[in-house]
Amino acid sequence: MSTWLFLRRAGRRSAHLLLGCCWFGIFAFSLAARAQTSKPMIEYNLTPQAPNSHLITVTIRYKPMETTKVVDFALPAWRPGRYQIQNYARNVRDFTATDQSGRTLAWEKVDKSTWRVPCGGVREVRVAYAYYANTLDAGSTLWNDEELYWNGTNLLMYVVGQKDRPARLSLTIPQSWQCAYPLKKVGEPFVYEAPDYDTLADAPGIASPTLNLVRFDHAGTTYHLAFQGPVSLPLNELAGQVERIVAATVAMFGGKAPFADYWFLYHSLPGGRFHGVEHLNSTSITFPSSVFDERPQRFYAITAHEFFHAWNVKRIRPQGLGPFDYSREVHTRNLWVAEGVTSYYDDLLCRRAGVISVEDYLRAVATTIASQQRTPGRLVTPVTAASFDAWLTPDDSNVRVDFYTKGALVALLLDLDIRRRTGGAKSLDDAMRWLSATYAERGVGYPENGMQLAVEAVTGASYADFFARYVDGTDELPYGDYLEVVGVELIESRPAKQPKVSLGIELAGDERQTVIANVLPTEAGFQAGLDRGDILVALDGEQATMATLPALLMKRQPGEVVKVLVFRRGKLREFSVTLQPETRTDIQLRPVAAPSPTQARLYREWLGLIQPEP
């Protein structure tokens, strides 16, 4: 738990003490705070080795506050924001331990991520190790001849049982470099402090001679934007658009951000991909350098997504996500709230900020709906189960559900339904603010049914049936019924060049070898006996590949039987497939031609075209 959350929790508790106990509560809190600050710092240093070695030497100096027989140093096995075991210890080598005089101390590795140092009565334990850092994404660590980039959970060990100790981090890099790092700077050239390990580990940093920085102030908070890599737009123009997103988000949560500084750390990567990771008062984002020439909306959406996370998941969090146990999987059924609700708001906040048009926003929602409807697992796996099992990736792709996608669509339906039930007086915004006030401001996580409690609190109505069917169940989401609230209609159409029929399979490969990547359950290919891994050869005697199959199917009608030749485990096999109607369609959302006055008002309020009346 961060110091900020600790203080908020302590303050709320003391406010509820009886009058006769107030002075005792304040005195006790003062003693606790003094004990917290009097604990010796755990000191960290990062010293890069030769750039092409990609090795960073990490040193840690720890002073036990009392005599102890052993000290355990552990590296996280995962990082918050990515719910998969990463085993960062695989990149550690050359571990050593000494005491305050430099005398070598014995050590042993007791599990995959923990190093144990017997230390007797020594005053200080100093450990050093090299960390191999040659991966660049939003949650990784990289050292090369252009930059030092790090995420604390990757390479900074913690002292087991001492994560509440304050920490100091120094960098041994050229003084001429720029450094973007969200921790408090306490010394030159590069010395920073954190109130505890969780805060230290949560802070990503970039140090580079080519880092470009720009900043702006909004509502008492300074926002820093750091860009590593080429950017084709003027940075001030970019910062202006980001400020609009910041303003819309901060306004939604009451007009004041819960931090004095916030850092956007960007990597622009030629040929790269979009990836973002949220942190307490920062985010790290990678994006393709071509985005501003192709789809700038994607840049603003991921920026809005990660900034929204500063509230939703970093502060408004499920009970299981903090304080963190970095050694094992931590389960919650609410990743659909943490990630899915955030995914709903990223494009919506861009729309409210005026960064994207109404047309672009409706197109983005339509794309999300189409993606969900092409997912067979939507009929098998509830979004809460997908959240709980995020640590697992089923081999059977037909049971997978993306809690980002379905969570965003559930949030859409909830938002529209809250507006309908309250005549526009309330929205999902109010539910998020309720979660913030009820849990986050007290420094605690919400329970597993937290979102249901929130929407019921702001509407005064039961949502038991909704959650049973669409959150804990697998009923189809009735988009049209809910979009009607704001006068939007869902239109399905089949592209003219798309066949009317389907084999009920998904393909991978090219014209030389086309493989059946998936056979959709209960559909035509499954019923005929086709299987994943079959190599597609021919359809009715004509060569069938990814390139030629659509043209071959254009000639057919639903109900026709075709002969499909495949190679399976080296043997040629023939299957008779009864073609089914093609069910995949394009989806468009558009406002109805003649909305009612209520629909028109709710539509404008939903999209930020007008502000709702207080």
Coordinates of C-alpha atoms in Angstrom, one line a residue:
M1 CA 0.0 0.0 0.0
S2 CA 1.4 3.4 -0.9
T3 CA 2.0 6.1 1.6
W4 CA -0.7 8.2 0.0
L5 CA -3.3 5.4 0.5
F6 CA -2.0 4.8 4.0
L7 CA -2.5 8.4 5.0
R8 CA -6.0 8.5 3.4
R9 CA -7.0 5.4 5.3
A10 CA -5.5 6.7 8.6
G11 CA -7.2 10.0 8.2
R12 CA -10.6 8.5 7.5
R13 CA -10.3 6.2 10.5
S14 CA -9.4 9.0 12.9
A15 CA -12.3 11.1 11.6
H16 CA -14.7 8.4 13.0
L17 CA -13.2 8.2 16.5
L18 CA -15.3 9.3 19.4
L19 CA -14.5 12.8 20.7
G20 CA -12.9 11.5 23.9
C21 CA -10.5 9.4 21.9
C22 CA -9.5 12.1 19.3
W23 CA -6.3 13.2 21.0
F24 CA -5.2 9.7 21.6
G25 CA -5.8 8.8 17.9
I26 CA -3.8 11.8 16.7
F27 CA -1.0 11.0 19.1
A28 CA -0.9 7.4 18.0
F29 CA -1.0 8.4 14.4
S30 CA 1.9 10.8 15.0
L31 CA 4.0 8.1 16.6
A32 CA 3.2 5.7 13.7
A33 CA 4.2 8.3 11.1
R34 CA 7.4 9.0 13.0
A35 CA 8.2 5.3 13.2
Q36 CA 7.5 5.0 9.5
T37 CA 9.9 7.9 8.5
S38 CA 12.6 6.8 11.0
K39 CA 13.1 3.5 9.2
P40 CA 16.5 3.5 7.4
M41 CA 16.3 3.8 3.6
I42 CA 16.9 0.8 1.4
E43 CA 19.3 2.2 -1.2
Y44 CA 19.3 1.1 -4.8
N45 CA 21.7 2.0 -7.7
L46 CA 21.5 1.2 -11.4
T47 CA 24.8 1.2 -13.3
P48 CA 24.6 0.1 -16.9
Q49 CA 27.5 -2.0 -18.3
A50 CA 28.6 -2.0 -22.0
P51 CA 25.6 -1.1 -24.1
N52 CA 25.8 -4.2 -26.3
S53 CA 25.9 -6.5 -23.2
H54 CA 22.4 -5.2 -22.2
L55 CA 23.4 -5.7 -18.6
I56 CA 22.5 -3.4 -15.8
T57 CA 24.3 -3.8 -12.5
V58 CA 21.8 -3.4 -9.6
T59 CA 23.2 -2.8 -6.1
I60 CA 21.1 -2.8 -2.9
R61 CA 22.2 -1.6 0.5
Y62 CA 20.0 -2.8 3.4
K63 CA 20.4 -2.1 7.1
P64 CA 18.5 -4.5 9.4
M65 CA 16.8 -2.6 12.3
E66 CA 17.3 -5.6 14.6
T67 CA 19.5 -8.6 14.7
T68 CA 18.4 -11.2 12.1
K69 CA 19.8 -14.5 11.0
V70 CA 18.9 -14.3 7.3
V71 CA 17.7 -11.7 4.8
D72 CA 15.7 -12.7 1.8
F73 CA 15.9 -10.7 -1.4
A74 CA 13.1 -11.5 -4.0
L75 CA 12.3 -10.3 -7.5
P76 CA 8.6 -10.1 -8.5
A77 CA 7.3 -13.0 -10.7
W78 CA 4.7 -10.7 -12.3
R79 CA 3.9 -7.0 -12.6
P80 CA 0.7 -5.2 -11.9
G81 CA -1.2 -4.5 -15.2
R82 CA -0.2 -7.8 -16.8
Y83 CA -1.8 -10.7 -15.1
Q84 CA 0.6 -13.4 -16.2
I85 CA 3.6 -14.9 -14.4
Q86 CA 6.7 -13.3 -16.1
N87 CA 9.5 -14.9 -14.0
Y88 CA 11.8 -11.8 -14.2
A89 CA 14.4 -13.7 -12.2
R90 CA 15.4 -15.5 -15.4
N91 CA 17.3 -12.4 -16.4
V92 CA 19.4 -12.2 -13.1
R93 CA 23.1 -13.3 -13.1
D94 CA 26.3 -12.7 -11.1
F95 CA 24.5 -12.3 -7.7
T96 CA 26.9 -11.4 -4.8
A97 CA 26.5 -10.4 -1.1
T98 CA 28.8 -8.6 1.3
D99 CA 28.6 -6.8 4.6
Q100 CA 29.4 -3.2 5.4
S101 CA 33.2 -3.8 5.3
G102 CA 33.1 -5.6 2.0
R103 CA 33.4 -9.1 3.5
T104 CA 31.8 -11.7 1.3
L105 CA 28.6 -13.3 2.7
A106 CA 27.3 -16.7 1.7
W107 CA 24.0 -16.9 -0.1
E108 CA 21.7 -19.5 -1.6
K109 CA 18.8 -19.4 -3.9
V110 CA 15.8 -20.9 -2.1
D111 CA 13.2 -20.7 -4.9
K112 CA 13.0 -19.4 -8.5
S113 CA 12.8 -15.7 -7.4
T114 CA 14.4 -15.5 -3.9
W115 CA 18.0 -15.2 -2.8
R116 CA 18.7 -15.9 0.9
V117 CA 21.7 -14.2 2.6
P118 CA 22.7 -15.5 6.1
C119 CA 23.9 -12.4 7.8
G120 CA 24.4 -13.0 11.6
G121 CA 24.7 -9.7 13.3
V122 CA 26.0 -7.6 10.4
R123 CA 25.0 -3.9 10.4
E124 CA 24.4 -3.8 6.6
V125 CA 23.8 -6.3 3.8
R126 CA 24.9 -5.2 0.4
V127 CA 23.9 -7.3 -2.7
A128 CA 24.7 -6.8 -6.3
Y129 CA 23.6 -8.6 -9.4
A130 CA 23.5 -8.1 -13.2
Y131 CA 20.2 -7.9 -15.0
Y132 CA 19.9 -8.6 -18.7
A133 CA 17.7 -6.0 -20.3
N134 CA 17.0 -6.2 -24.0
T135 CA 13.2 -6.0 -24.4
L136 CA 11.3 -2.9 -25.3
D137 CA 7.6 -2.7 -24.5
A138 CA 5.5 -0.7 -22.1
G139 CA 6.3 -3.1 -19.2
S140 CA 9.9 -4.2 -19.9
T141 CA 13.4 -3.0 -19.2
L142 CA 16.0 -2.1 -21.9
W143 CA 19.6 -1.0 -21.9
N144 CA 21.3 -0.2 -25.2
D145 CA 23.4 2.5 -26.8
E146 CA 20.4 4.8 -27.1
E147 CA 18.7 4.7 -23.7
L148 CA 18.2 3.2 -20.3
Y149 CA 14.5 2.3 -19.7
W150 CA 13.3 0.4 -16.7
N151 CA 10.2 -0.9 -14.9
G152 CA 10.9 -1.5 -11.2
T153 CA 9.1 -4.8 -11.0
N154 CA 11.4 -6.2 -13.6
L155 CA 14.7 -5.7 -12.0
L156 CA 14.5 -4.2 -8.5
M157 CA 14.5 -6.9 -5.7
Y158 CA 12.6 -6.2 -2.5
V159 CA 13.6 -7.3 1.0
V160 CA 11.0 -9.8 2.0
G161 CA 9.0 -8.5 4.9
Q162 CA 10.4 -5.0 4.5
K163 CA 8.4 -3.6 1.5
D164 CA 7.1 -0.7 3.7
R165 CA 10.7 0.7 4.1
P166 CA 11.4 3.9 2.2
A167 CA 13.7 3.6 -0.7
R168 CA 16.3 5.7 -2.6
L169 CA 17.3 5.0 -6.2
S170 CA 20.3 6.6 -7.9
L171 CA 21.4 6.2 -11.5
T172 CA 25.0 6.1 -12.7
I173 CA 24.7 7.6 -16.2
P174 CA 26.1 10.6 -18.0
Q175 CA 25.1 13.9 -16.3
S176 CA 24.2 15.4 -19.7
W177 CA 21.3 12.9 -20.2
Q178 CA 17.7 13.7 -19.7
C179 CA 15.7 11.6 -17.3
A180 CA 11.9 11.2 -17.1
Y181 CA 11.0 9.5 -13.8
P182 CA 7.9 10.0 -11.7
L183 CA 9.5 9.7 -8.3
K184 CA 10.6 12.6 -6.1
K185 CA 14.0 13.9 -7.1
V186 CA 16.1 14.5 -4.0
G187 CA 19.7 14.9 -5.3
E188 CA 21.8 15.6 -8.3
P189 CA 22.3 14.4 -10.9
F190 CA 19.9 11.5 -10.6
V191 CA 18.8 10.6 -7.1
Y192 CA 15.1 9.8 -6.3
E193 CA 13.1 8.6 -3.3
A194 CA 10.0 6.5 -2.8
P195 CA 8.0 6.0 0.5
D196 CA 8.0 2.2 0.0
Y197 CA 8.8 -0.6 -2.3
D198 CA 5.4 -0.7 -4.0
T199 CA 5.8 3.0 -5.1
L200 CA 9.4 2.4 -6.2
A201 CA 8.4 -0.7 -8.2
D202 CA 5.4 1.1 -9.7
A203 CA 7.5 3.9 -11.3
P204 CA 8.9 3.4 -14.8
G205 CA 11.8 5.6 -16.1
I206 CA 13.5 6.6 -19.3
A207 CA 17.0 8.1 -19.3
S208 CA 18.5 9.1 -22.7
P209 CA 20.5 11.8 -24.4
T210 CA 17.8 12.2 -27.1
L211 CA 14.7 12.4 -24.8
N212 CA 12.3 15.2 -25.7
L213 CA 10.2 16.7 -22.9
V214 CA 7.1 19.0 -22.9
R215 CA 4.8 19.9 -20.0
F216 CA 1.5 21.6 -19.2
D217 CA -0.4 22.5 -16.0
H218 CA -4.0 21.7 -15.4
A219 CA -6.1 22.2 -12.2
G220 CA -3.0 22.3 -9.9
T221 CA -1.2 19.3 -11.4
T222 CA 1.9 19.4 -13.7
Y223 CA 1.8 16.9 -16.6
H224 CA 5.1 15.9 -18.2
L225 CA 5.2 14.2 -21.6
A226 CA 8.5 12.5 -22.5
F227 CA 9.1 11.1 -26.1
Q228 CA 11.8 8.7 -27.0
G229 CA 11.9 8.2 -30.8
P230 CA 10.6 10.1 -33.8
V231 CA 7.3 12.1 -33.6
S232 CA 5.9 13.6 -36.7
L233 CA 3.7 16.2 -35.0
P234 CA 4.9 19.3 -33.1
L235 CA 5.1 18.3 -29.4
N236 CA 3.2 21.3 -28.3
E237 CA 0.3 20.3 -30.6
L238 CA 0.3 16.8 -29.1
A239 CA 0.4 18.2 -25.6
G240 CA -2.6 20.4 -26.3
Q241 CA -4.7 17.3 -27.4
V242 CA -3.5 15.3 -24.4
E243 CA -4.5 18.3 -22.1
R244 CA -8.0 18.1 -23.5
I245 CA -8.2 14.4 -22.6
V246 CA -6.8 15.1 -19.1
A247 CA -9.3 17.9 -18.6
A248 CA -12.2 15.7 -19.5
T249 CA -11.1 12.9 -17.3
V250 CA -10.2 15.1 -14.3
A251 CA -13.6 16.8 -14.6
M252 CA -15.4 13.4 -14.5
F253 CA -13.7 12.7 -11.2
G254 CA -14.5 16.0 -9.5
G255 CA -12.1 18.5 -11.0
K256 CA -8.9 17.7 -9.0
A257 CA -6.4 14.9 -9.7
P258 CA -5.0 12.9 -6.8
F259 CA -1.4 13.8 -7.7
A260 CA 0.8 16.9 -8.0
D261 CA 2.7 15.5 -11.0
Y262 CA 1.9 13.0 -13.7
W263 CA 4.2 11.6 -16.3
F264 CA 3.4 10.2 -19.8
L265 CA 6.4 8.2 -21.0
Y266 CA 6.2 7.5 -24.7
H267 CA 8.3 5.3 -27.0
S268 CA 7.7 6.0 -30.7
L269 CA 8.8 2.8 -32.5
P270 CA 9.2 2.5 -36.3
G271 CA 7.2 -0.7 -37.1
G272 CA 6.2 -1.0 -33.5
R273 CA 3.0 -1.7 -31.8
F274 CA 0.6 -0.1 -29.3
H275 CA 1.2 -1.1 -25.7
G276 CA 0.5 0.7 -22.5
V277 CA 0.9 0.1 -18.7
E278 CA -0.7 2.1 -16.0
H279 CA 1.0 3.4 -12.8
L280 CA 0.1 5.4 -9.8
N281 CA 1.1 8.8 -11.2
S282 CA 2.5 7.9 -14.6
T283 CA 2.1 5.6 -17.6
S284 CA 4.4 4.0 -20.1
I285 CA 3.2 3.7 -23.7
T286 CA 4.7 2.4 -27.0
F287 CA 3.2 3.3 -30.3
P288 CA 4.0 2.9 -34.0
S289 CA 5.8 6.0 -35.4
S290 CA 3.4 6.1 -38.3
V291 CA 0.3 6.5 -36.2
F292 CA -0.1 10.3 -36.8
D293 CA -0.1 9.7 -40.5
E294 CA -2.5 6.8 -40.4
R295 CA -4.7 6.6 -37.3
P296 CA -4.0 9.3 -34.7
Q297 CA -7.2 8.3 -32.9
R298 CA -5.3 5.2 -31.7
F299 CA -2.7 7.3 -30.0
Y300 CA -5.2 9.4 -28.2
A301 CA -7.3 6.4 -27.2
I302 CA -4.4 4.6 -25.6
T303 CA -3.4 7.8 -23.8
A304 CA -6.9 8.2 -22.5
H305 CA -7.0 4.5 -21.5
E306 CA -3.8 4.6 -19.4
F307 CA -4.7 8.0 -17.8
F308 CA -8.1 6.7 -16.8
H309 CA -6.3 3.9 -15.1
A310 CA -4.8 6.4 -12.6
W311 CA -8.3 6.2 -11.1
N312 CA -9.7 2.9 -12.2
V313 CA -7.4 0.1 -11.0
K314 CA -4.6 2.2 -9.4
R315 CA -7.0 3.7 -6.9
I316 CA -10.5 2.2 -7.6
R317 CA -9.3 -1.3 -7.4
P318 CA -10.5 -4.8 -6.6
Q319 CA -9.7 -6.0 -3.1
G320 CA -7.1 -8.5 -4.3
L321 CA -5.0 -5.9 -6.2
G322 CA -3.1 -4.3 -3.4
P323 CA -1.0 -4.5 -1.4
F324 CA 0.6 -6.7 -3.9
D325 CA 1.9 -10.3 -3.5
Y326 CA 4.5 -10.3 -6.2
S327 CA 5.3 -14.0 -5.7
R328 CA 2.2 -15.7 -7.0
E329 CA -1.0 -15.2 -9.1
V330 CA -3.5 -12.8 -7.6
H331 CA -7.1 -13.5 -8.7
T332 CA -10.1 -11.3 -9.1
R333 CA -13.3 -11.6 -11.1
N334 CA -13.2 -7.9 -11.8
L335 CA -10.6 -7.4 -14.6
W336 CA -13.6 -6.7 -16.8
V337 CA -14.1 -3.6 -14.6
A338 CA -10.4 -2.7 -14.3
E339 CA -9.7 -3.1 -18.0
G340 CA -13.1 -3.3 -19.8
V341 CA -14.7 -0.3 -18.2
T342 CA -11.4 1.6 -18.9
S343 CA -11.7 0.5 -22.5
Y344 CA -15.2 1.9 -22.7
Y345 CA -14.1 5.2 -21.4
D346 CA -10.9 5.7 -23.5
D347 CA -12.7 6.5 -26.8
L348 CA -15.6 8.1 -25.0
L349 CA -13.4 10.5 -23.2
C350 CA -11.6 11.4 -26.4
R351 CA -15.1 12.1 -27.9
R352 CA -16.1 14.3 -24.9
A353 CA -12.7 16.1 -25.1
G354 CA -13.4 16.9 -28.8
V355 CA -10.3 15.0 -29.8
I356 CA -12.3 12.6 -32.1
S357 CA -15.5 13.1 -33.9
V358 CA -18.9 11.6 -33.2
E359 CA -18.6 9.5 -36.4
D360 CA -15.2 8.2 -35.3
Y361 CA -16.6 7.3 -31.9
L362 CA -19.6 5.4 -33.2
R363 CA -17.3 3.6 -35.7
A364 CA -15.1 2.5 -32.8
V365 CA -18.0 1.2 -30.8
A366 CA -19.3 -0.7 -33.9
T367 CA -15.9 -2.3 -34.4
T368 CA -15.9 -3.4 -30.7
I369 CA -19.3 -5.0 -31.1
A370 CA -18.3 -6.8 -34.3
S371 CA -15.2 -8.2 -32.6
Q372 CA -17.2 -9.5 -29.7
Q373 CA -19.8 -11.1 -32.0
R374 CA -17.1 -13.0 -33.9
T375 CA -15.8 -14.6 -30.6
P376 CA -17.2 -18.1 -30.1
G377 CA -16.2 -18.0 -26.4
R378 CA -18.8 -15.3 -25.7
L379 CA -21.4 -18.1 -25.5
V380 CA -19.2 -20.3 -23.3
T381 CA -17.2 -18.2 -20.8
P382 CA -18.7 -15.4 -18.5
V383 CA -16.6 -12.3 -18.4
T384 CA -16.1 -12.7 -14.7
A385 CA -14.6 -16.2 -15.3
A386 CA -12.3 -14.8 -18.0
S387 CA -11.2 -12.2 -15.5
F388 CA -10.4 -14.8 -12.8
D389 CA -8.6 -17.0 -15.3
A390 CA -6.5 -14.2 -16.9
W391 CA -3.4 -16.0 -15.6
L392 CA -4.3 -18.9 -18.0
T393 CA -4.6 -19.0 -21.7
P394 CA -6.8 -21.9 -22.8
D395 CA -5.5 -24.0 -25.7
D396 CA -9.1 -24.0 -27.1
S397 CA -9.5 -20.6 -28.6
N398 CA -13.3 -21.2 -28.8
V399 CA -13.7 -20.7 -25.1
R400 CA -11.7 -17.5 -24.8
V401 CA -13.3 -14.2 -24.0
D402 CA -11.5 -10.9 -24.0
F403 CA -12.5 -9.0 -20.8
Y404 CA -11.3 -5.8 -22.4
T405 CA -13.8 -6.1 -25.2
K406 CA -16.8 -7.6 -23.4
G407 CA -16.1 -5.5 -20.4
A408 CA -16.3 -2.4 -22.5
L409 CA -19.6 -3.4 -24.1
V410 CA -21.1 -4.3 -20.7
A411 CA -20.0 -0.9 -19.5
L412 CA -21.7 0.7 -22.6
L413 CA -25.0 -1.1 -21.7
L414 CA -24.8 -0.1 -18.1
D415 CA -24.1 3.5 -18.9
L416 CA -27.1 3.7 -21.3
D417 CA -29.4 1.8 -18.9
I418 CA -28.5 4.1 -16.0
R419 CA -29.3 7.1 -18.1
R420 CA -32.6 5.5 -19.1
R421 CA -33.6 4.6 -15.6
T422 CA -32.8 8.0 -14.2
G423 CA -33.9 10.1 -17.1
G424 CA -30.3 11.3 -17.6
A425 CA -29.9 12.4 -14.0
K426 CA -27.2 9.7 -13.5
S427 CA -24.7 7.7 -15.6
L428 CA -21.9 5.3 -15.3
D429 CA -19.8 8.3 -14.4
D430 CA -21.7 8.5 -11.1
A431 CA -21.1 4.8 -10.4
M432 CA -17.3 5.3 -10.9
R433 CA -17.4 8.3 -8.6
W434 CA -19.4 6.2 -6.0
L435 CA -16.7 3.5 -6.1
S436 CA -14.0 6.2 -5.7
A437 CA -15.7 7.8 -2.7
T438 CA -16.8 4.5 -1.1
Y439 CA -13.6 2.6 -1.5
A440 CA -10.6 4.4 -3.1
E441 CA -10.7 7.4 -0.8
R442 CA -10.6 5.1 2.2
G443 CA -7.6 3.3 0.7
V444 CA -9.4 0.0 0.3
G445 CA -10.4 -2.2 -2.6
Y446 CA -14.0 -2.9 -3.6
P447 CA -15.6 -6.3 -3.2
E448 CA -16.2 -8.7 -6.0
N449 CA -19.7 -7.4 -6.5
G450 CA -18.5 -3.8 -6.3
M451 CA -19.7 -2.6 -9.7
Q452 CA -23.2 -4.0 -9.1
L453 CA -23.3 -2.3 -5.7
A454 CA -22.3 1.0 -7.4
V455 CA -24.9 1.0 -10.2
E456 CA -27.6 0.0 -7.7
A457 CA -26.5 2.8 -5.4
V458 CA -26.8 5.5 -8.1
T459 CA -30.0 4.2 -9.6
G460 CA -31.8 2.9 -6.5
A461 CA -32.8 -0.1 -8.6
S462 CA -31.8 -3.8 -8.7
Y463 CA -29.4 -5.0 -11.3
A464 CA -29.4 -8.6 -10.2
D465 CA -30.9 -9.9 -13.5
F466 CA -28.5 -7.8 -15.6
F467 CA -25.4 -9.1 -13.8
A468 CA -26.7 -12.7 -13.8
R469 CA -27.3 -12.7 -17.5
Y470 CA -24.5 -10.6 -19.0
V471 CA -21.7 -10.5 -16.4
D472 CA -21.9 -13.8 -14.6
G473 CA -23.7 -15.4 -17.5
T474 CA -23.3 -15.8 -21.2
D475 CA -26.5 -14.4 -22.6
E476 CA -26.0 -12.4 -25.9
L477 CA -25.7 -8.7 -25.3
P478 CA -28.8 -6.9 -26.6
Y479 CA -27.0 -3.9 -28.1
G480 CA -30.0 -2.5 -30.1
D481 CA -32.3 -2.4 -27.1
Y482 CA -29.9 -0.3 -25.1
L483 CA -28.6 1.9 -28.0
E484 CA -32.3 2.9 -28.6
V485 CA -32.1 4.8 -25.3
V486 CA -29.9 7.4 -27.0
G487 CA -31.5 7.1 -30.4
V488 CA -28.8 5.1 -32.1
E489 CA -29.6 2.1 -34.4
L490 CA -27.4 -0.9 -35.1
I491 CA -27.2 -1.8 -38.8
E492 CA -25.8 -5.1 -40.0
S493 CA -24.8 -5.6 -43.6
R494 CA -22.9 -8.1 -45.7
P495 CA -20.2 -6.7 -47.9
A496 CA -20.9 -7.2 -51.6
K497 CA -17.7 -9.0 -52.2
Q498 CA -18.2 -11.4 -49.3
P499 CA -19.6 -14.9 -50.1
K500 CA -23.1 -15.8 -48.9
V501 CA -21.9 -19.1 -47.5
S502 CA -19.3 -20.3 -45.1
L503 CA -17.3 -23.4 -44.2
G504 CA -17.4 -22.4 -40.5
I505 CA -13.6 -22.4 -40.3
E506 CA -10.8 -19.8 -39.8
L507 CA -7.6 -20.0 -41.9
A508 CA -4.0 -19.1 -41.5
G509 CA -1.0 -19.2 -43.8
D510 CA -0.6 -18.1 -47.4
E511 CA -1.1 -19.3 -51.0
R512 CA 1.7 -21.9 -50.6
Q513 CA 0.2 -23.5 -47.5
T514 CA -3.1 -22.7 -45.9
V515 CA -3.9 -24.2 -42.6
I516 CA -7.3 -24.5 -40.8
A517 CA -6.5 -22.5 -37.7
N518 CA -9.9 -23.0 -36.0
V519 CA -13.0 -24.9 -36.5
L520 CA -16.0 -23.0 -35.1
P521 CA -18.1 -25.3 -32.8
T522 CA -21.4 -26.6 -34.2
E523 CA -20.8 -24.9 -37.6
A524 CA -20.5 -26.5 -41.0
G525 CA -16.8 -27.6 -40.9
F526 CA -17.1 -29.0 -37.4
Q527 CA -20.2 -31.0 -38.3
A528 CA -18.3 -32.4 -41.3
G529 CA -15.3 -33.4 -39.3
L530 CA -12.7 -30.8 -40.3
D531 CA -10.1 -30.2 -37.6
R532 CA -7.5 -27.6 -36.5
G533 CA -4.2 -28.2 -38.2
D534 CA -5.6 -29.7 -41.4
I535 CA -3.8 -28.3 -44.4
L536 CA -6.4 -27.1 -46.9
V537 CA -5.8 -28.4 -50.5
A538 CA -8.9 -28.1 -52.7
L539 CA -12.6 -27.5 -52.8
D540 CA -14.6 -29.5 -55.4
G541 CA -11.3 -30.2 -57.2
E542 CA -10.1 -26.6 -57.4
Q543 CA -7.0 -25.5 -55.4
A544 CA -8.1 -23.7 -52.2
T545 CA -6.0 -21.2 -50.4
M546 CA -6.6 -18.2 -48.3
A547 CA -6.4 -16.2 -51.5
T548 CA -8.7 -18.4 -53.7
L549 CA -11.3 -19.7 -51.2
P550 CA -13.5 -16.6 -51.2
A551 CA -13.9 -16.7 -55.0
L552 CA -14.6 -20.4 -54.9
L553 CA -17.4 -19.8 -52.3
M554 CA -18.9 -16.9 -54.2
K555 CA -20.3 -19.4 -56.7
R556 CA -22.2 -21.4 -54.0
Q557 CA -25.5 -21.2 -52.1
P558 CA -26.4 -22.2 -48.6
G559 CA -27.2 -25.9 -48.3
E560 CA -24.9 -27.0 -51.2
V561 CA -22.5 -29.9 -50.4
V562 CA -18.9 -29.4 -51.4
K563 CA -15.9 -31.8 -51.3
V564 CA -13.1 -30.4 -49.2
L565 CA -9.6 -32.0 -49.5
V566 CA -7.1 -31.6 -46.7
F567 CA -3.8 -33.2 -45.6
R568 CA -4.0 -34.4 -42.0
R569 CA -0.9 -35.8 -40.4
G570 CA 0.5 -36.5 -43.9
K571 CA -2.5 -38.3 -45.3
L572 CA -4.9 -36.9 -47.9
R573 CA -8.5 -36.8 -46.5
E574 CA -11.8 -35.8 -48.1
F575 CA -14.8 -34.3 -46.3
S576 CA -18.3 -33.5 -47.4
V577 CA -19.3 -30.1 -46.0
T578 CA -22.9 -28.7 -46.2
L579 CA -22.3 -25.0 -46.7
Q580 CA -24.0 -22.7 -44.1
P581 CA -25.1 -19.1 -44.5
E582 CA -22.4 -16.6 -43.8
T583 CA -23.3 -15.1 -40.4
R584 CA -20.5 -12.6 -40.1
T585 CA -21.6 -9.1 -41.0
D586 CA -20.3 -5.5 -40.9
I587 CA -21.8 -3.4 -38.2
Q588 CA -22.6 0.3 -38.3
L589 CA -24.0 2.6 -35.6
R590 CA -25.9 5.7 -36.7
P591 CA -28.3 8.1 -35.1
V592 CA -32.0 7.5 -35.9
A593 CA -33.5 9.9 -38.4
A594 CA -36.2 11.2 -36.0
P595 CA -35.2 10.8 -32.4
S596 CA -37.6 11.7 -29.6
P597 CA -36.7 14.8 -27.5
T598 CA -35.5 12.5 -24.7
Q599 CA -33.4 10.4 -27.0
A600 CA -31.8 13.6 -28.5
R601 CA -31.0 15.0 -25.1
L602 CA -29.5 11.7 -23.7
Y603 CA -27.5 11.3 -27.0
R604 CA -25.9 14.7 -26.6
E605 CA -25.2 14.2 -22.9
W606 CA -23.7 10.7 -23.5
L607 CA -21.3 12.0 -26.2
G608 CA -20.4 15.2 -24.4
L609 CA -22.1 17.4 -26.9
I610 CA -23.8 19.2 -24.0
Q611 CA -23.2 19.0 -20.3
P612 CA -26.0 17.3 -18.3
E613 CA -28.0 19.6 -16.0
P614 CA -27.0 19.5 -12.3

